[in-house]
Amino acid sequence: MHVSSKCRNVFVVGCPRSGTSWLSNMLGEHHDIIQIPHESWAYKFVYEPFEYIHKFNFQQRIRNRKWLIKRYKLSSVLFGIQSNDLWEGILRDYSNGKNDNTGFPERVKHIGIHNLVSEQDFRKLVQTVCGLPEKDLVKARKLVVRLFEQCFLNLGGKPNQVLLEKTPEHVRRVNLILSDFPDAKVIEIIRDGRDVCASFQSYAKSQLWAQKSTTEIIQLWQKHIKFGMKFRHDPSISSDRFISVKYEDLRQNTKAELTRLLDYIGLNSDLDIVDSIVSAHDIRNIKFKGEGKHTNKGIVGRWRDSLSVDDIALWDHLAHEDLKR
């Protein structure tokens, strides 16, 4: 099931609140990188419906009936979810400017495939892939590739440039990304889960989607960490296509780590370029940061002063081995 892309891509992945935005914005400052400003969640919105939803048995359809009726129609509950239902659902998601899977309206403008192409382009691409003589899963993957290719063209991408996209959730899809985009590089950023938790708790003061219990945050962090570990140890995935950077190293040795990442991508990493990027994105100079803001203070080890005694104990109990590793 091979798909291929015509443009070079870099994907930044990792657990949310791990510094994915900061890293992406620094890389996006490079003159040979074109950065997509917001998360696409392309595989979740385009690929996953064909991977999961069409397999729902009758009990699953009954259990999810309200959502299915709202998203598709009553017949999808009674008789099963058909291919046309799924494609129409994807089109409606775009037309509505939202995706019911998020459940958080304030995130709508920041995530979704509408960050890649116009609705007119999207409908044309869907029509094109639907006419291909292949299974829906293959069509969906080809649609993802064509979305990024069209985005690259729309943004004025040139042959020597790279398209950069950041969707933390895509850490689950590293294998598909590297297969579908043969020239792609994936960068995973890893951060101490306790600082991730402190960042979530701060952002939850202004964002509903970030309002999670400590246990939920631990589970979310562990899930993302384990996906990254799985692909790093996959013998079919080479280290020149998927690498990791620790948030703590990036904060402490920003210039050295950024130089390493630019070299990995294959871009000019001259000292004056790196100096300019680091200066432009120094967290200390960001004006609008702090409690409830997208950027907090970026302090390493902030969890020691931010988390409660109970929270710290829970992290030690549920994630001790993962933190140590």
mmCIF file of C-alpha atoms in Angstrom:
data_model
loop_
_atom_site.group_PDB
_atom_site.id
_atom_site.type_symbol
_atom_site.label_atom_id
_atom_site.label_comp_id
_atom_site.label_asym_id
_atom_site.label_seq_id
_atom_site.Cartn_x
_atom_site.Cartn_y
_atom_site.Cartn_z
ATOM 1 C CA MET A 1 0.000 0.000 0.000
ATOM 2 C CA HIS A 2 2.584 2.539 -1.178
ATOM 3 C CA VAL A 3 1.863 6.228 -1.610
ATOM 4 C CA SER A 4 4.420 8.908 -2.413
ATOM 5 C CA SER A 5 4.735 12.674 -2.129
ATOM 6 C CA LYS A 6 6.365 15.098 -4.570
ATOM 7 C CA CYS A 7 7.502 17.630 -1.965
ATOM 8 C CA ARG A 8 9.867 17.457 1.006
ATOM 9 C CA ASN A 9 8.218 17.548 4.408
ATOM 10 C CA VAL A 10 9.195 17.842 8.045
ATOM 11 C CA PHE A 11 6.725 16.778 10.725
ATOM 12 C CA VAL A 12 7.081 17.822 14.366
ATOM 13 C CA VAL A 13 5.350 15.443 16.779
ATOM 14 C CA GLY A 14 5.182 14.718 20.498
ATOM 15 C CA CYS A 15 2.900 15.039 23.475
ATOM 16 C CA PRO A 16 0.916 18.310 23.619
ATOM 17 C CA ARG A 17 2.457 20.986 25.903
ATOM 18 C CA SER A 18 5.941 19.561 25.270
ATOM 19 C CA GLY A 19 7.320 22.487 23.283
ATOM 20 C CA THR A 20 6.132 21.392 19.831
ATOM 21 C CA SER A 21 5.015 24.945 18.969
ATOM 22 C CA TRP A 22 8.257 26.532 20.140
ATOM 23 C CA LEU A 23 10.359 24.071 18.152
ATOM 24 C CA SER A 24 8.165 24.446 15.047
ATOM 25 C CA ASN A 25 8.295 28.237 15.196
ATOM 26 C CA MET A 26 12.087 28.196 15.446
ATOM 27 C CA LEU A 27 12.436 25.841 12.484
ATOM 28 C CA GLY A 28 9.819 27.853 10.578
ATOM 29 C CA GLU A 29 12.035 30.930 10.860
ATOM 30 C CA HIS A 30 14.527 29.344 8.451
ATOM 31 C CA HIS A 31 14.299 30.862 4.957
ATOM 32 C CA ASP A 32 14.120 27.422 3.311
ATOM 33 C CA ILE A 33 11.221 26.208 5.449
ATOM 34 C CA ILE A 34 7.556 26.974 4.779
ATOM 35 C CA GLN A 35 5.590 26.518 7.976
ATOM 36 C CA ILE A 36 1.918 25.576 8.111
ATOM 37 C CA PRO A 37 0.640 27.938 10.841
ATOM 38 C CA HIS A 38 -1.757 25.546 12.564
ATOM 39 C CA GLU A 39 -2.199 21.818 13.168
ATOM 40 C CA SER A 40 -3.840 19.813 10.388
ATOM 41 C CA TRP A 41 -4.594 16.547 12.252
ATOM 42 C CA ALA A 42 -4.759 15.204 8.695
ATOM 43 C CA TYR A 43 -4.488 11.504 9.510
ATOM 44 C CA LYS A 44 -7.079 11.739 12.268
ATOM 45 C CA PHE A 45 -9.633 13.598 10.147
ATOM 46 C CA VAL A 46 -9.033 11.869 6.802
ATOM 47 C CA TYR A 47 -7.553 8.427 7.499
ATOM 48 C CA GLU A 48 -8.950 7.270 10.830
ATOM 49 C CA PRO A 49 -12.651 7.247 9.840
ATOM 50 C CA PHE A 50 -11.816 4.544 7.287
ATOM 51 C CA GLU A 51 -9.571 2.720 9.736
ATOM 52 C CA TYR A 52 -12.003 2.569 12.667
ATOM 53 C CA ILE A 53 -15.521 3.820 12.096
ATOM 54 C CA HIS A 54 -16.451 1.578 9.170
ATOM 55 C CA LYS A 55 -15.611 -1.440 11.361
ATOM 56 C CA PHE A 56 -18.191 -0.586 14.038
ATOM 57 C CA ASN A 57 -20.378 -3.607 14.800
ATOM 58 C CA PHE A 58 -24.045 -3.209 15.734
ATOM 59 C CA GLN A 59 -23.320 -2.858 19.461
ATOM 60 C CA GLN A 60 -20.731 -0.136 18.797
ATOM 61 C CA ARG A 61 -23.118 1.662 16.486
ATOM 62 C CA ILE A 62 -25.854 1.602 19.120
ATOM 63 C CA ARG A 63 -23.414 2.830 21.761
ATOM 64 C CA ASN A 64 -22.344 5.715 19.508
ATOM 65 C CA ARG A 65 -25.755 6.285 17.915
ATOM 66 C CA LYS A 66 -26.157 9.969 18.858
ATOM 67 C CA TRP A 67 -22.792 10.858 17.389
ATOM 68 C CA LEU A 68 -23.330 8.702 14.275
ATOM 69 C CA ILE A 69 -26.779 10.145 13.559
ATOM 70 C CA LYS A 70 -25.443 13.668 13.957
ATOM 71 C CA ARG A 71 -22.377 13.017 11.835
ATOM 72 C CA TYR A 72 -23.939 10.730 9.232
ATOM 73 C CA LYS A 73 -27.572 9.536 9.352
ATOM 74 C CA LEU A 74 -29.892 7.069 11.068
ATOM 75 C CA SER A 75 -29.256 4.374 8.454
ATOM 76 C CA SER A 76 -25.599 4.259 9.508
ATOM 77 C CA VAL A 77 -26.730 2.978 12.924
ATOM 78 C CA LEU A 78 -29.248 0.491 11.586
ATOM 79 C CA PHE A 79 -27.431 -0.910 8.558
ATOM 80 C CA GLY A 80 -23.784 0.014 9.013
ATOM 81 C CA ILE A 81 -21.532 2.815 7.869
ATOM 82 C CA GLN A 82 -20.916 2.854 4.140
ATOM 83 C CA SER A 83 -17.995 4.276 2.188
ATOM 84 C CA ASN A 84 -20.081 7.170 0.858
ATOM 85 C CA ASP A 85 -21.125 8.051 4.419
ATOM 86 C CA LEU A 86 -17.492 8.443 5.454
ATOM 87 C CA TRP A 87 -16.515 10.572 2.453
ATOM 88 C CA GLU A 88 -19.581 12.781 2.914
ATOM 89 C CA GLY A 89 -18.707 13.088 6.586
ATOM 90 C CA ILE A 90 -15.217 14.354 5.755
ATOM 91 C CA LEU A 91 -16.678 16.909 3.331
ATOM 92 C CA ARG A 92 -19.170 18.095 5.949
ATOM 93 C CA ASP A 93 -16.393 18.463 8.491
ATOM 94 C CA TYR A 94 -14.661 20.883 6.198
ATOM 95 C CA SER A 95 -17.832 22.742 5.246
ATOM 96 C CA ASN A 96 -18.776 23.192 8.878
ATOM 97 C CA GLY A 97 -15.291 24.442 9.685
ATOM 98 C CA LYS A 98 -15.075 21.996 12.543
ATOM 99 C CA ASN A 99 -14.726 18.340 13.406
ATOM 100 C CA ASP A 100 -17.020 16.743 15.956
ATOM 101 C CA ASN A 101 -14.152 14.571 17.212
ATOM 102 C CA THR A 102 -12.583 17.503 19.088
ATOM 103 C CA GLY A 103 -15.580 18.547 21.164
ATOM 104 C CA PHE A 104 -13.902 21.876 21.896
ATOM 105 C CA PRO A 105 -15.209 24.755 19.722
ATOM 106 C CA GLU A 106 -12.436 27.152 20.814
ATOM 107 C CA ARG A 107 -9.857 24.894 19.114
ATOM 108 C CA VAL A 108 -11.690 24.767 15.772
ATOM 109 C CA LYS A 109 -9.803 27.532 13.995
ATOM 110 C CA HIS A 110 -6.476 26.140 15.187
ATOM 111 C CA ILE A 111 -6.804 22.532 14.080
ATOM 112 C CA GLY A 112 -8.125 20.780 11.001
ATOM 113 C CA ILE A 113 -7.585 20.180 7.324
ATOM 114 C CA HIS A 114 -8.880 23.672 6.509
ATOM 115 C CA ASN A 115 -5.399 24.824 7.552
ATOM 116 C CA LEU A 116 -3.997 23.068 4.466
ATOM 117 C CA VAL A 117 -6.211 23.989 1.502
ATOM 118 C CA SER A 118 -9.317 25.920 0.504
ATOM 119 C CA GLU A 119 -12.688 24.178 0.477
ATOM 120 C CA GLN A 120 -12.709 24.313 -3.324
ATOM 121 C CA ASP A 121 -9.314 22.604 -3.482
ATOM 122 C CA PHE A 122 -10.394 20.089 -0.880
ATOM 123 C CA ARG A 123 -13.522 19.056 -2.770
ATOM 124 C CA LYS A 124 -11.534 18.680 -6.001
ATOM 125 C CA LEU A 125 -8.949 16.499 -4.303
ATOM 126 C CA VAL A 126 -11.606 14.318 -2.666
ATOM 127 C CA GLN A 127 -13.342 13.880 -6.012
ATOM 128 C CA THR A 128 -10.053 12.915 -7.642
ATOM 129 C CA VAL A 129 -9.041 10.276 -5.094
ATOM 130 C CA CYS A 130 -12.554 8.853 -4.894
ATOM 131 C CA GLY A 131 -12.258 8.040 -8.597
ATOM 132 C CA LEU A 132 -9.168 5.894 -8.047
ATOM 133 C CA PRO A 133 -9.566 2.082 -8.318
ATOM 134 C CA GLU A 134 -8.280 1.407 -4.803
ATOM 135 C CA LYS A 135 -9.553 0.712 -1.329
ATOM 136 C CA ASP A 136 -10.692 3.588 0.842
ATOM 137 C CA LEU A 137 -7.712 3.323 3.208
ATOM 138 C CA VAL A 138 -5.326 3.820 0.279
ATOM 139 C CA LYS A 139 -7.449 6.648 -1.106
ATOM 140 C CA ALA A 140 -7.429 8.347 2.289
ATOM 141 C CA ARG A 141 -3.641 8.173 2.498
ATOM 142 C CA LYS A 142 -3.305 9.527 -1.016
ATOM 143 C CA LEU A 143 -5.667 12.348 -0.089
ATOM 144 C CA VAL A 144 -3.445 13.265 2.873
ATOM 145 C CA VAL A 145 -0.404 13.412 0.582
ATOM 146 C CA ARG A 146 -2.204 15.530 -2.015
ATOM 147 C CA LEU A 147 -3.439 17.914 0.678
ATOM 148 C CA PHE A 148 0.134 18.647 1.722
ATOM 149 C CA GLU A 149 1.308 18.919 -1.885
ATOM 150 C CA GLN A 150 -1.464 21.399 -2.687
ATOM 151 C CA CYS A 151 -0.701 23.334 0.486
ATOM 152 C CA PHE A 152 2.956 23.563 -0.530
ATOM 153 C CA LEU A 153 1.989 24.909 -3.956
ATOM 154 C CA ASN A 154 -0.540 27.373 -2.518
ATOM 155 C CA LEU A 155 2.092 28.753 -0.145
ATOM 156 C CA GLY A 156 4.491 29.305 -3.027
ATOM 157 C CA GLY A 157 6.845 26.478 -2.185
ATOM 158 C CA LYS A 158 9.995 26.122 -4.290
ATOM 159 C CA PRO A 159 11.941 22.912 -5.085
ATOM 160 C CA ASN A 160 14.685 23.718 -2.551
ATOM 161 C CA GLN A 161 12.205 24.417 0.252
ATOM 162 C CA VAL A 162 10.649 22.177 2.877
ATOM 163 C CA LEU A 163 7.065 22.139 4.154
ATOM 164 C CA LEU A 164 6.878 22.029 7.959
ATOM 165 C CA GLU A 165 3.811 20.787 9.830
ATOM 166 C CA LYS A 166 3.255 20.351 13.542
ATOM 167 C CA THR A 167 0.554 18.018 14.839
ATOM 168 C CA PRO A 168 1.553 16.369 18.150
ATOM 169 C CA GLU A 169 -0.971 13.578 17.539
ATOM 170 C CA HIS A 170 0.909 12.489 14.417
ATOM 171 C CA VAL A 171 3.417 10.663 16.642
ATOM 172 C CA ARG A 172 0.936 7.805 16.313
ATOM 173 C CA ARG A 173 1.380 7.846 12.528
ATOM 174 C CA VAL A 174 5.152 8.004 12.103
ATOM 175 C CA ASN A 175 5.190 4.769 10.102
ATOM 176 C CA LEU A 176 2.525 6.003 7.680
ATOM 177 C CA ILE A 177 4.139 9.422 7.337
ATOM 178 C CA LEU A 178 7.524 7.957 6.434
ATOM 179 C CA SER A 179 5.902 5.595 3.945
ATOM 180 C CA ASP A 180 3.596 8.164 2.359
ATOM 181 C CA PHE A 181 6.230 10.918 2.251
ATOM 182 C CA PRO A 182 9.469 9.204 1.100
ATOM 183 C CA ASP A 183 11.585 12.342 1.563
ATOM 184 C CA ALA A 184 10.024 13.308 4.899
ATOM 185 C CA LYS A 185 11.801 13.766 8.215
ATOM 186 C CA VAL A 186 10.023 13.439 11.557
ATOM 187 C CA ILE A 187 11.196 15.182 14.726
ATOM 188 C CA GLU A 188 9.801 14.072 18.069
ATOM 189 C CA ILE A 189 10.166 16.409 21.033
ATOM 190 C CA ILE A 190 10.107 14.807 24.493
ATOM 191 C CA ARG A 191 9.574 16.672 27.758
ATOM 192 C CA ASP A 192 9.498 15.626 31.399
ATOM 193 C CA GLY A 193 5.888 14.567 31.925
ATOM 194 C CA ARG A 194 5.616 16.500 35.173
ATOM 195 C CA ASP A 195 6.422 19.753 33.375
ATOM 196 C CA VAL A 196 3.888 18.750 30.714
ATOM 197 C CA CYS A 197 1.370 18.373 33.535
ATOM 198 C CA ALA A 198 2.250 21.792 34.984
ATOM 199 C CA SER A 199 1.814 23.320 31.524
ATOM 200 C CA PHE A 200 -1.579 21.643 31.074
ATOM 201 C CA GLN A 201 -2.766 22.914 34.453
ATOM 202 C CA SER A 202 -1.706 26.444 33.574
ATOM 203 C CA TYR A 203 -3.309 26.420 30.125
ATOM 204 C CA ALA A 204 -6.510 24.925 31.553
ATOM 205 C CA LYS A 205 -7.218 28.317 33.140
ATOM 206 C CA SER A 206 -8.161 29.646 29.712
ATOM 207 C CA GLN A 207 -8.716 26.555 27.535
ATOM 208 C CA LEU A 208 -11.418 23.952 28.109
ATOM 209 C CA TRP A 209 -9.610 21.263 26.106
ATOM 210 C CA ALA A 210 -6.664 21.428 28.522
ATOM 211 C CA GLN A 211 -8.843 20.769 31.563
ATOM 212 C CA LYS A 212 -7.799 17.219 32.361
ATOM 213 C CA SER A 213 -7.213 15.340 35.573
ATOM 214 C CA THR A 214 -3.646 14.494 36.544
ATOM 215 C CA THR A 215 -4.321 10.843 35.780
ATOM 216 C CA GLU A 216 -5.575 11.739 32.300
ATOM 217 C CA ILE A 217 -2.476 13.850 31.632
ATOM 218 C CA ILE A 218 -0.204 11.021 32.796
ATOM 219 C CA GLN A 219 -1.964 8.570 30.491
ATOM 220 C CA LEU A 220 -1.814 11.020 27.572
ATOM 221 C CA TRP A 221 1.919 11.605 28.092
ATOM 222 C CA GLN A 222 2.646 7.890 28.440
ATOM 223 C CA LYS A 223 0.708 7.124 25.265
ATOM 224 C CA HIS A 224 2.692 9.629 23.208
ATOM 225 C CA ILE A 225 6.027 8.586 24.749
ATOM 226 C CA LYS A 226 5.361 4.919 24.023
ATOM 227 C CA PHE A 227 4.433 5.575 20.397
ATOM 228 C CA GLY A 228 7.703 7.446 19.936
ATOM 229 C CA MET A 229 9.643 4.642 21.594
ATOM 230 C CA LYS A 230 7.919 2.049 19.442
ATOM 231 C CA PHE A 231 8.971 3.749 16.214
ATOM 232 C CA ARG A 232 12.483 4.585 17.425
ATOM 233 C CA HIS A 233 13.049 0.869 18.011
ATOM 234 C CA ASP A 234 11.420 -0.196 14.742
ATOM 235 C CA PRO A 235 14.251 -1.691 12.600
ATOM 236 C CA SER A 236 12.444 -0.629 9.429
ATOM 237 C CA ILE A 237 12.688 3.055 10.410
ATOM 238 C CA SER A 238 16.134 4.585 10.048
ATOM 239 C CA SER A 239 17.561 7.194 12.383
ATOM 240 C CA ASP A 240 18.100 9.592 9.484
ATOM 241 C CA ARG A 241 14.328 9.885 9.086
ATOM 242 C CA PHE A 242 13.024 9.904 12.662
ATOM 243 C CA ILE A 243 14.884 11.506 15.550
ATOM 244 C CA SER A 244 14.077 12.859 18.983
ATOM 245 C CA VAL A 245 15.105 15.964 20.868
ATOM 246 C CA LYS A 246 14.601 16.527 24.574
ATOM 247 C CA TYR A 247 12.901 19.775 25.510
ATOM 248 C CA GLU A 248 15.347 20.171 28.364
ATOM 249 C CA ASP A 249 18.339 19.910 25.996
ATOM 250 C CA LEU A 250 16.721 22.325 23.573
ATOM 251 C CA ARG A 251 16.265 24.870 26.366
ATOM 252 C CA GLN A 252 19.749 24.455 27.782
ATOM 253 C CA ASN A 253 21.689 24.188 24.501
ATOM 254 C CA THR A 254 19.332 25.826 22.023
ATOM 255 C CA LYS A 255 21.894 26.757 19.378
ATOM 256 C CA ALA A 256 23.616 23.374 19.388
ATOM 257 C CA GLU A 257 20.350 21.421 19.248
ATOM 258 C CA LEU A 258 18.861 23.658 16.557
ATOM 259 C CA THR A 259 22.029 23.255 14.478
ATOM 260 C CA ARG A 260 21.741 19.475 14.858
ATOM 261 C CA LEU A 261 18.112 19.538 13.711
ATOM 262 C CA LEU A 262 18.795 21.757 10.699
ATOM 263 C CA ASP A 263 21.656 19.461 9.687
ATOM 264 C CA TYR A 264 19.302 16.506 10.059
ATOM 265 C CA ILE A 265 16.762 18.174 7.758
ATOM 266 C CA GLY A 266 19.538 19.026 5.311
ATOM 267 C CA LEU A 267 19.362 22.816 5.536
ATOM 268 C CA ASN A 268 21.923 25.570 5.987
ATOM 269 C CA SER A 269 22.892 25.769 9.657
ATOM 270 C CA ASP A 270 25.458 28.575 9.513
ATOM 271 C CA LEU A 271 26.058 30.269 12.846
ATOM 272 C CA ASP A 272 24.508 33.587 11.799
ATOM 273 C CA ILE A 273 21.286 31.821 10.720
ATOM 274 C CA VAL A 274 21.047 29.877 13.981
ATOM 275 C CA ASP A 275 21.850 32.977 16.062
ATOM 276 C CA SER A 276 19.107 34.932 14.315
ATOM 277 C CA ILE A 277 16.503 32.182 14.831
ATOM 278 C CA VAL A 278 17.352 31.655 18.501
ATOM 279 C CA SER A 279 17.273 35.390 19.187
ATOM 280 C CA ALA A 280 13.873 35.771 17.496
ATOM 281 C CA HIS A 281 12.325 32.939 19.520
ATOM 282 C CA ASP A 282 13.927 33.341 22.927
ATOM 283 C CA ILE A 283 11.132 32.413 25.340
ATOM 284 C CA ARG A 284 12.354 35.072 27.740
ATOM 285 C CA ASN A 285 11.498 37.764 25.185
ATOM 286 C CA ILE A 286 7.969 36.589 24.406
ATOM 287 C CA LYS A 287 5.629 39.325 25.663
ATOM 288 C CA PHE A 288 2.355 37.485 26.069
ATOM 289 C CA LYS A 289 3.227 34.480 28.179
ATOM 290 C CA GLY A 290 2.388 33.117 31.606
ATOM 291 C CA GLU A 291 -0.588 31.509 33.323
ATOM 292 C CA GLY A 292 -3.388 30.657 30.899
ATOM 293 C CA LYS A 293 -1.338 31.683 27.845
ATOM 294 C CA HIS A 294 -0.277 29.384 25.018
ATOM 295 C CA THR A 295 3.329 29.953 26.102
ATOM 296 C CA ASN A 296 3.928 29.751 29.823
ATOM 297 C CA LYS A 297 7.473 30.390 31.009
ATOM 298 C CA GLY A 298 9.123 27.306 29.552
ATOM 299 C CA ILE A 299 11.036 26.699 32.774
ATOM 300 C CA VAL A 300 12.667 23.287 33.131
ATOM 301 C CA GLY A 301 11.649 21.671 36.413
ATOM 302 C CA ARG A 302 8.784 24.082 37.014
ATOM 303 C CA TRP A 303 6.707 21.134 38.235
ATOM 304 C CA ARG A 304 8.541 21.210 41.576
ATOM 305 C CA ASP A 305 6.852 24.496 42.472
ATOM 306 C CA SER A 306 3.638 24.067 40.482
ATOM 307 C CA LEU A 307 2.346 20.566 41.149
ATOM 308 C CA SER A 308 0.702 19.593 44.402
ATOM 309 C CA VAL A 309 2.218 16.981 46.671
ATOM 310 C CA ASP A 310 -0.566 14.602 45.634
ATOM 311 C CA ASP A 311 0.108 15.219 41.930
ATOM 312 C CA ILE A 312 3.815 14.520 42.340
ATOM 313 C CA ALA A 313 3.063 11.324 44.255
ATOM 314 C CA LEU A 314 0.656 10.212 41.525
ATOM 315 C CA TRP A 315 3.287 10.745 38.837
ATOM 316 C CA ASP A 316 5.768 8.720 40.843
ATOM 317 C CA HIS A 317 3.235 5.945 41.345
ATOM 318 C CA LEU A 318 1.909 5.704 37.781
ATOM 319 C CA ALA A 319 4.849 6.788 35.634
ATOM 320 C CA HIS A 320 8.014 6.226 37.650
ATOM 321 C CA GLU A 321 9.652 3.863 35.142
ATOM 322 C CA ASP A 322 8.703 6.002 32.135
ATOM 323 C CA LEU A 323 10.088 9.140 33.802
ATOM 324 C CA LYS A 324 13.305 7.356 34.693
ATOM 325 C CA ARG A 325 13.699 5.989 31.165
#
